[in-house]
mmCIF file of C-alpha atoms in Angstrom:
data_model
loop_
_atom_site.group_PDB
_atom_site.id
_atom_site.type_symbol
_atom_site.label_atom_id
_atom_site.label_comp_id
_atom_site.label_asym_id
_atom_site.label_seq_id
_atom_site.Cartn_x
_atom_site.Cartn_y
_atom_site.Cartn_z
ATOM 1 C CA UNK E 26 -107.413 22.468 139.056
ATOM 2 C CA UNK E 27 -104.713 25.252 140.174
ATOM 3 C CA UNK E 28 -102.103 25.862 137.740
ATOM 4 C CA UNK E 29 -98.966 25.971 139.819
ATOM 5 C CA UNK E 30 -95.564 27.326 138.996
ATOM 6 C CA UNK E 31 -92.081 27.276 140.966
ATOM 7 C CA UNK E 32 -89.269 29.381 140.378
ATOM 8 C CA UNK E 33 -86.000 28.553 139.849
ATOM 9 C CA UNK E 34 -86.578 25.030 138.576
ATOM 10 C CA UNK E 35 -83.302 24.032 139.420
ATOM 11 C CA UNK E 36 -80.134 25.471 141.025
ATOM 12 C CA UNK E 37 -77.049 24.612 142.380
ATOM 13 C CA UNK E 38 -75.861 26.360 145.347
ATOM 14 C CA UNK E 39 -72.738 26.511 147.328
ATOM 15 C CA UNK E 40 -72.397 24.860 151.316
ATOM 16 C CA UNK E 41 -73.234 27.513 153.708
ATOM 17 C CA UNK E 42 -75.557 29.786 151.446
ATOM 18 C CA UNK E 43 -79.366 30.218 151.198
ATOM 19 C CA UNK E 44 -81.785 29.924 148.508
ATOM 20 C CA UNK E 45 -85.326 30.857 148.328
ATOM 21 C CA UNK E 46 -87.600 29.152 146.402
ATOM 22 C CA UNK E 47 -90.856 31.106 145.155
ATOM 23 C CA UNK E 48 -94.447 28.991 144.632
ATOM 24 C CA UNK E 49 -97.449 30.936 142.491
ATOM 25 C CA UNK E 50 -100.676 29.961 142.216
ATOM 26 C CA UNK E 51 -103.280 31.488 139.344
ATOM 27 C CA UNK E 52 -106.096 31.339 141.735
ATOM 28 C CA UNK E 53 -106.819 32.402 145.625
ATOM 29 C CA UNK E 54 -106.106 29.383 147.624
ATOM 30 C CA UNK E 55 -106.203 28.842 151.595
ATOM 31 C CA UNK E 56 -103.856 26.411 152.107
ATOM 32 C CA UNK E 57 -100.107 25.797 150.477
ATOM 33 C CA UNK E 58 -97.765 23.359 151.496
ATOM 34 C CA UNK E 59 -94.204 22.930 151.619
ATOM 35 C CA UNK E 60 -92.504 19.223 150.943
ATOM 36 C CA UNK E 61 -88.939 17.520 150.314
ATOM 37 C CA UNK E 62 -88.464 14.542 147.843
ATOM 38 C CA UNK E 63 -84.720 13.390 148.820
ATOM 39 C CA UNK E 64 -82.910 11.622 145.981
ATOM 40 C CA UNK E 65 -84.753 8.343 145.358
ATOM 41 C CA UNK E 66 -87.340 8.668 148.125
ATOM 42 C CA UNK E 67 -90.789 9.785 148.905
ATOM 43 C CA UNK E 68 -92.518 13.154 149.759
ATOM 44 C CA UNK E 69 -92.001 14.624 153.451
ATOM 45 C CA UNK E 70 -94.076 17.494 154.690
ATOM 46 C CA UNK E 71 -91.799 20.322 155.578
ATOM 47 C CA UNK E 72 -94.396 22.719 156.652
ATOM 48 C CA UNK E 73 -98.298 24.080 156.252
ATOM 49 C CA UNK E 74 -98.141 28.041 155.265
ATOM 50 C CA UNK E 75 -101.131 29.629 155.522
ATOM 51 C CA UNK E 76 -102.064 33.383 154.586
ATOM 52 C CA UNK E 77 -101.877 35.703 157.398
ATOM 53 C CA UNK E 78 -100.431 33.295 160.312
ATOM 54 C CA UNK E 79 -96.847 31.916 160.840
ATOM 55 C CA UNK E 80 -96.150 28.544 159.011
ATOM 56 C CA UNK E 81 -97.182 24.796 160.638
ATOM 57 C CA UNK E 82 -93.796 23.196 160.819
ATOM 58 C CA UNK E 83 -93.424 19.272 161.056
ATOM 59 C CA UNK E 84 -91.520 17.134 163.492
ATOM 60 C CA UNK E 85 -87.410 17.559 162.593
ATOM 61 C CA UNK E 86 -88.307 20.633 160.309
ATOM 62 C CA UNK E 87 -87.416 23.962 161.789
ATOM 63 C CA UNK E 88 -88.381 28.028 160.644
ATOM 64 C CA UNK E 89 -84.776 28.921 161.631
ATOM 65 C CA UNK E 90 -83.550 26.105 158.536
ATOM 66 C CA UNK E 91 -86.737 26.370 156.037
ATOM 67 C CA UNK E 92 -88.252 30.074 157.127
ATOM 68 C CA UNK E 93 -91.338 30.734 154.960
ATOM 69 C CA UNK E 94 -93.351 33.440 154.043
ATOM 70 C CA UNK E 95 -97.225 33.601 153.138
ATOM 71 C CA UNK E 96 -97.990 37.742 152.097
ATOM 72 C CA UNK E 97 -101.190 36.694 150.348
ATOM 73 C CA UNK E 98 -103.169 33.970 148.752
ATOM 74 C CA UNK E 99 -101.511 33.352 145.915
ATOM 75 C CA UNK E 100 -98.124 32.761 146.664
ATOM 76 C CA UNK E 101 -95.806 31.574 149.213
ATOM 77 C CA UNK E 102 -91.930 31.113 149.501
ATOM 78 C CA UNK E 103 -89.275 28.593 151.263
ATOM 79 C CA UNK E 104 -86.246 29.552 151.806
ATOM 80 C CA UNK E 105 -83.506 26.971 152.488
ATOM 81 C CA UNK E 106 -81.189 28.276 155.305
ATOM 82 C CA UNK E 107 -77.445 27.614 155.742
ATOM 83 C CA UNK E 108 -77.778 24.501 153.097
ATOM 84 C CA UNK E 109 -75.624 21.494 152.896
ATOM 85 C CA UNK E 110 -74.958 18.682 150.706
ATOM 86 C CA UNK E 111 -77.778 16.805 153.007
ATOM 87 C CA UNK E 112 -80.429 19.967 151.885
ATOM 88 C CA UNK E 113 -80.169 18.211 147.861
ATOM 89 C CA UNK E 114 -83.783 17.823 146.943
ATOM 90 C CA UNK E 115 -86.551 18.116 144.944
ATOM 91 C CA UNK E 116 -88.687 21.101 146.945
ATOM 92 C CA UNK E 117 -92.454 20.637 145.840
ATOM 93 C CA UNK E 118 -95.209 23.646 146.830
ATOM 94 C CA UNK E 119 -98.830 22.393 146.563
ATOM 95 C CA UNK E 120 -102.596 23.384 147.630
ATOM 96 C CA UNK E 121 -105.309 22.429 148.524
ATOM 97 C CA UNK E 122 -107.791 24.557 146.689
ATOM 98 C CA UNK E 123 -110.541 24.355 149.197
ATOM 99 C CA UNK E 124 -113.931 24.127 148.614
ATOM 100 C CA UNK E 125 -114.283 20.737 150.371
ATOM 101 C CA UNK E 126 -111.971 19.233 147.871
ATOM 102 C CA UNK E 127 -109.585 17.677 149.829
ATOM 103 C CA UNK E 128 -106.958 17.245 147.553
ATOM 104 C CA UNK E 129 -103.373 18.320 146.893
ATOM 105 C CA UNK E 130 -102.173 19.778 143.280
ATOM 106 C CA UNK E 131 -98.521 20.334 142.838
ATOM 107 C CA UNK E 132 -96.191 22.582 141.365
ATOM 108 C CA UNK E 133 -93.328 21.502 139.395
ATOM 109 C CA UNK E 134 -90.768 20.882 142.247
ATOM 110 C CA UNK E 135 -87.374 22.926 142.636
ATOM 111 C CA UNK E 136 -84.440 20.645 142.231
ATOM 112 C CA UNK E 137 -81.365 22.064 144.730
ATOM 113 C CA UNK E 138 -78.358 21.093 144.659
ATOM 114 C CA UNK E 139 -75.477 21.833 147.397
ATOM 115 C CA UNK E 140 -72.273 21.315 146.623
ATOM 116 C CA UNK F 1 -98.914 8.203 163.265
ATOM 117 C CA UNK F 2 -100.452 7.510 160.088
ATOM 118 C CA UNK F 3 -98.308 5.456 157.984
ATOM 119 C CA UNK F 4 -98.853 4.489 154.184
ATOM 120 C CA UNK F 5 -96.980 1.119 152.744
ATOM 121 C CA UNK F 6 -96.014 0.486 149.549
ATOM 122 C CA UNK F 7 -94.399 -3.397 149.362
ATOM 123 C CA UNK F 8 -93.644 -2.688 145.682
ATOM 124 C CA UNK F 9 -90.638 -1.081 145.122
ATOM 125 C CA UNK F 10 -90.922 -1.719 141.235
ATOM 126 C CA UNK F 11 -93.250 -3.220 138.819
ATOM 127 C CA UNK F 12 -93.869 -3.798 135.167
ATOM 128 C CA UNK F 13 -96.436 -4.481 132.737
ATOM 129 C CA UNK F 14 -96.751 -5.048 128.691
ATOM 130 C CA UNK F 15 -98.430 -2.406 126.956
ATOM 131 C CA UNK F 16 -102.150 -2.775 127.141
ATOM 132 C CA UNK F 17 -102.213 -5.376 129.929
ATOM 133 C CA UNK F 18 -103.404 -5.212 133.608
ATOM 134 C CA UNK F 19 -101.643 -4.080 136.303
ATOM 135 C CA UNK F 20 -102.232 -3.559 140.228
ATOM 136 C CA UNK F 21 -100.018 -1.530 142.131
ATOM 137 C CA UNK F 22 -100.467 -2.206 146.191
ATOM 138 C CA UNK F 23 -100.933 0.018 149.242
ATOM 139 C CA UNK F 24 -101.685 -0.606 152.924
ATOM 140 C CA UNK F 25 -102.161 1.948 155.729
ATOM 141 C CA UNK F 26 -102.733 2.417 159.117
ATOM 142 C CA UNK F 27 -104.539 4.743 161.450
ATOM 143 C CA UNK F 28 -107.268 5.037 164.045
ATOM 144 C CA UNK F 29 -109.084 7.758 162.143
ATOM 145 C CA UNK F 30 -112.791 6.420 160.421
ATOM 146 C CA UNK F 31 -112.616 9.352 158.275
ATOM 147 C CA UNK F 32 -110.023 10.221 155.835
ATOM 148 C CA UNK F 33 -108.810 10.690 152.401
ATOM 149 C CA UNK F 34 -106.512 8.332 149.863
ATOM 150 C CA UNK F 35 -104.938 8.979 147.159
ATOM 151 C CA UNK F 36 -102.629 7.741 144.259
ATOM 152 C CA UNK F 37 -99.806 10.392 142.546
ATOM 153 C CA UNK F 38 -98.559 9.864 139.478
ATOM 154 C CA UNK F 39 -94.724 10.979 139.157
ATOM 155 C CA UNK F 40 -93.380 10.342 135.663
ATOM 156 C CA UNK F 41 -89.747 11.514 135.005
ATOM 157 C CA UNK F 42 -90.401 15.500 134.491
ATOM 158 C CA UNK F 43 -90.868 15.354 138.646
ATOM 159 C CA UNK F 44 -94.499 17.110 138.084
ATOM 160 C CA UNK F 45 -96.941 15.127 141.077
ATOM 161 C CA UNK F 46 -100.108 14.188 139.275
ATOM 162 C CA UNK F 47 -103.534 13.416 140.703
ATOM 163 C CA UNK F 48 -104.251 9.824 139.455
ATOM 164 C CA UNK F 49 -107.468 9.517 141.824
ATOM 165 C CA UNK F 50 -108.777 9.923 145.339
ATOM 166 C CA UNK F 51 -111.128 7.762 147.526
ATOM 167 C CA UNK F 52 -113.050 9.176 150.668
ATOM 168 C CA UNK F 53 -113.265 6.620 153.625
ATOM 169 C CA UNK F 54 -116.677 7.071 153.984
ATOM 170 C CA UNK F 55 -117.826 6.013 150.427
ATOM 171 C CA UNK F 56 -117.890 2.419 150.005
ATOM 172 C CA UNK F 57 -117.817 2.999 146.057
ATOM 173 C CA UNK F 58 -114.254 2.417 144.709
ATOM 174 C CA UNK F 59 -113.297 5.320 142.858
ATOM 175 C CA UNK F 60 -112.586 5.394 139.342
ATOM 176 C CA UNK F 61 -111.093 7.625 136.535
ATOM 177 C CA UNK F 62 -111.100 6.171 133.096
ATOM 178 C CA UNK F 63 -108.212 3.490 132.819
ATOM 179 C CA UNK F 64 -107.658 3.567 136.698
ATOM 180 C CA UNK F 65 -109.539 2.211 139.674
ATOM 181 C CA UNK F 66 -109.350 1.349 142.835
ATOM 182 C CA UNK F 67 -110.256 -1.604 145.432
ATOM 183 C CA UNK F 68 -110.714 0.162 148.476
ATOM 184 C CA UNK F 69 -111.182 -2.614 151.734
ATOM 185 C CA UNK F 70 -111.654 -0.288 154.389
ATOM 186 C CA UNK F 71 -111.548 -3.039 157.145
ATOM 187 C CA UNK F 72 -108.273 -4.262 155.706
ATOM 188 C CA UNK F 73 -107.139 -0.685 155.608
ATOM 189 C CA UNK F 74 -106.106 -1.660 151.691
ATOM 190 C CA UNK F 75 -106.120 0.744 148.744
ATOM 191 C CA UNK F 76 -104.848 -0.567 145.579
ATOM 192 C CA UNK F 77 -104.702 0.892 142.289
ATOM 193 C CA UNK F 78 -105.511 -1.088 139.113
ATOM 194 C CA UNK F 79 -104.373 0.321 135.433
ATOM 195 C CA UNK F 80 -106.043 -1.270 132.533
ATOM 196 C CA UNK F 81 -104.615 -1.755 129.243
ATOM 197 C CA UNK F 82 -101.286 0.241 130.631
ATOM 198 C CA UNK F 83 -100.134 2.494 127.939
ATOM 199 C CA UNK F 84 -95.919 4.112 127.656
ATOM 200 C CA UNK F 85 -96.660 7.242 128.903
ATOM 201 C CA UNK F 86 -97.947 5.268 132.634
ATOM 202 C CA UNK F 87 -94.173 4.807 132.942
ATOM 203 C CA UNK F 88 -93.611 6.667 136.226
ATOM 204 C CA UNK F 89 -93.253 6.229 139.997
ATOM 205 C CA UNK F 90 -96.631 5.507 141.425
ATOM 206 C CA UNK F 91 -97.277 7.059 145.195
ATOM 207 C CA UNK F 92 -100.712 6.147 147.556
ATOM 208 C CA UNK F 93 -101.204 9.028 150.089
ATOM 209 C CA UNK F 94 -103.422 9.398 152.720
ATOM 210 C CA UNK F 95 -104.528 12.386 153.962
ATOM 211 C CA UNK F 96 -106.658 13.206 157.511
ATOM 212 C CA UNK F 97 -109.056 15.783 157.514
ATOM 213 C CA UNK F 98 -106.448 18.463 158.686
ATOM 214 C CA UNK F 99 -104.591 18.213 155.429
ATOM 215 C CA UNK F 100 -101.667 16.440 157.001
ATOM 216 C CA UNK F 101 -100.966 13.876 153.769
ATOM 217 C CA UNK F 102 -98.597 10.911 154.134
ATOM 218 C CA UNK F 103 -96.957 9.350 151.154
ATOM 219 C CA UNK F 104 -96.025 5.870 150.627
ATOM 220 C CA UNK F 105 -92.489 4.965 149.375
ATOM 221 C CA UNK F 106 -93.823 4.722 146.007
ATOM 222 C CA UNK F 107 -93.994 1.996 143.227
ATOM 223 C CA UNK F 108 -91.812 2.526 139.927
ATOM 224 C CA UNK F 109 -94.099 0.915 137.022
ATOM 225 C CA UNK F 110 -92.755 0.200 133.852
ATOM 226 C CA UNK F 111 -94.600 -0.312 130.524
ATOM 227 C CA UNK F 112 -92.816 -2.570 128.229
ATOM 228 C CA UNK F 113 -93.447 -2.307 124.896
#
């Protein structure tokens, strides 16, 4: 499978700043997905990014809050807008490597902090 | 809306005994994906195994296995002779063909020594 790495692995950030969070993958992969893990809860997709279009946002996730960037097929960043104390999470990347597959690896998750 | 269900908020099991960890879904799709994500303490999401809807064969990898009831839209996970390091929070996903993936609310299992 993928071997996935995030960047920073943690951080704690400051109300009303931004942080962007970078996702690298060691192989070409189509698609790479965005998802937040709030405190003591489950995964929730933020977005789909795909290489050479404009990211798939979900339902209550917006590109003005979580803007993301796809230059090529190997990487992918989130950036979290603006942040509050509501924006602490875990931030997981993963892919789907394709290949009729189906099925999601993940990267190591970004845990953010806003104080 | 897909949604995944996961009536176990925790769980526990002696080392090297039996344990099955319980997940219900629902959708209107016949053809889709399910999974179970293994999230020990580190955070790292890992692959336990995956079931496709249209194979009636329950999956299996090594200590883990599933009892897929498609009818009953049930996929539970079984983990024989649980070992320490299957300490961890225990998710079922499903996923449609579009690669839209829905996660339970997760199971924490702990092995007791």
């Amino acid at each position: 499978s993928a071997v996935i790495s995030q960047k920073p692995s943690r951080d704690i950030c400051q109300r009303g700043t931004s942080l962007t969070i970078q996702c690298q993958v060691d192989s070409q992969v189509t698609m790479m997905f965005w998802y937040r893990q709030q405190p003591g809860q489950s995964l929730t997709l933020i977005a789909t990014a795909n290489q050479g279009s404009e990211a798939t946002y979900e339902s209550g996730f917006v590109i003005d809050k979580f803007p993301i960037s796809r230059p090529n097929l190997t990487f992918s960043t989130l950036t979290v807008s603006n942040m509050s104390p509501e924006d602490s999470s875990i931030y997981l990347c993963s892919v789907d490597e394709g290949q009729g597959h189906r099925e999601q690896y993940f990267g190591p998750g970004t845990r953010l902090t806003v104080t | 809306a897909q949604t995944v269900t996961q009536s176990q908020p925790e769980m526990s099991v002696q080392e090297a005994e039996t344990v099955t960890l319980s997940c219900t879904y629902d959708t209107s799709e016949s053809n889709y994906y399910l999974f179970w994500y293994k999230q020990p303490p580190s955070r790292q999401m890992i692959l336990v195994i995956r079931q496709e809807a249209y194979k009636q064969q329950n999956a299996t990898e090594n200590r883990f296995s599933v009892n897929f009831q498609k009818a009953a839209k049930s996929f539970s996970l079984k983990i024989s002779d649980s070992q320490l390091g299957d300490t961890a929070m225990y998710f079922c996903a499903f996923m449609k063909k579009s690669n839209d993936m829905r996660f339970g609310a997760g199971t924490r299992l702990t092995v007791k020594p």
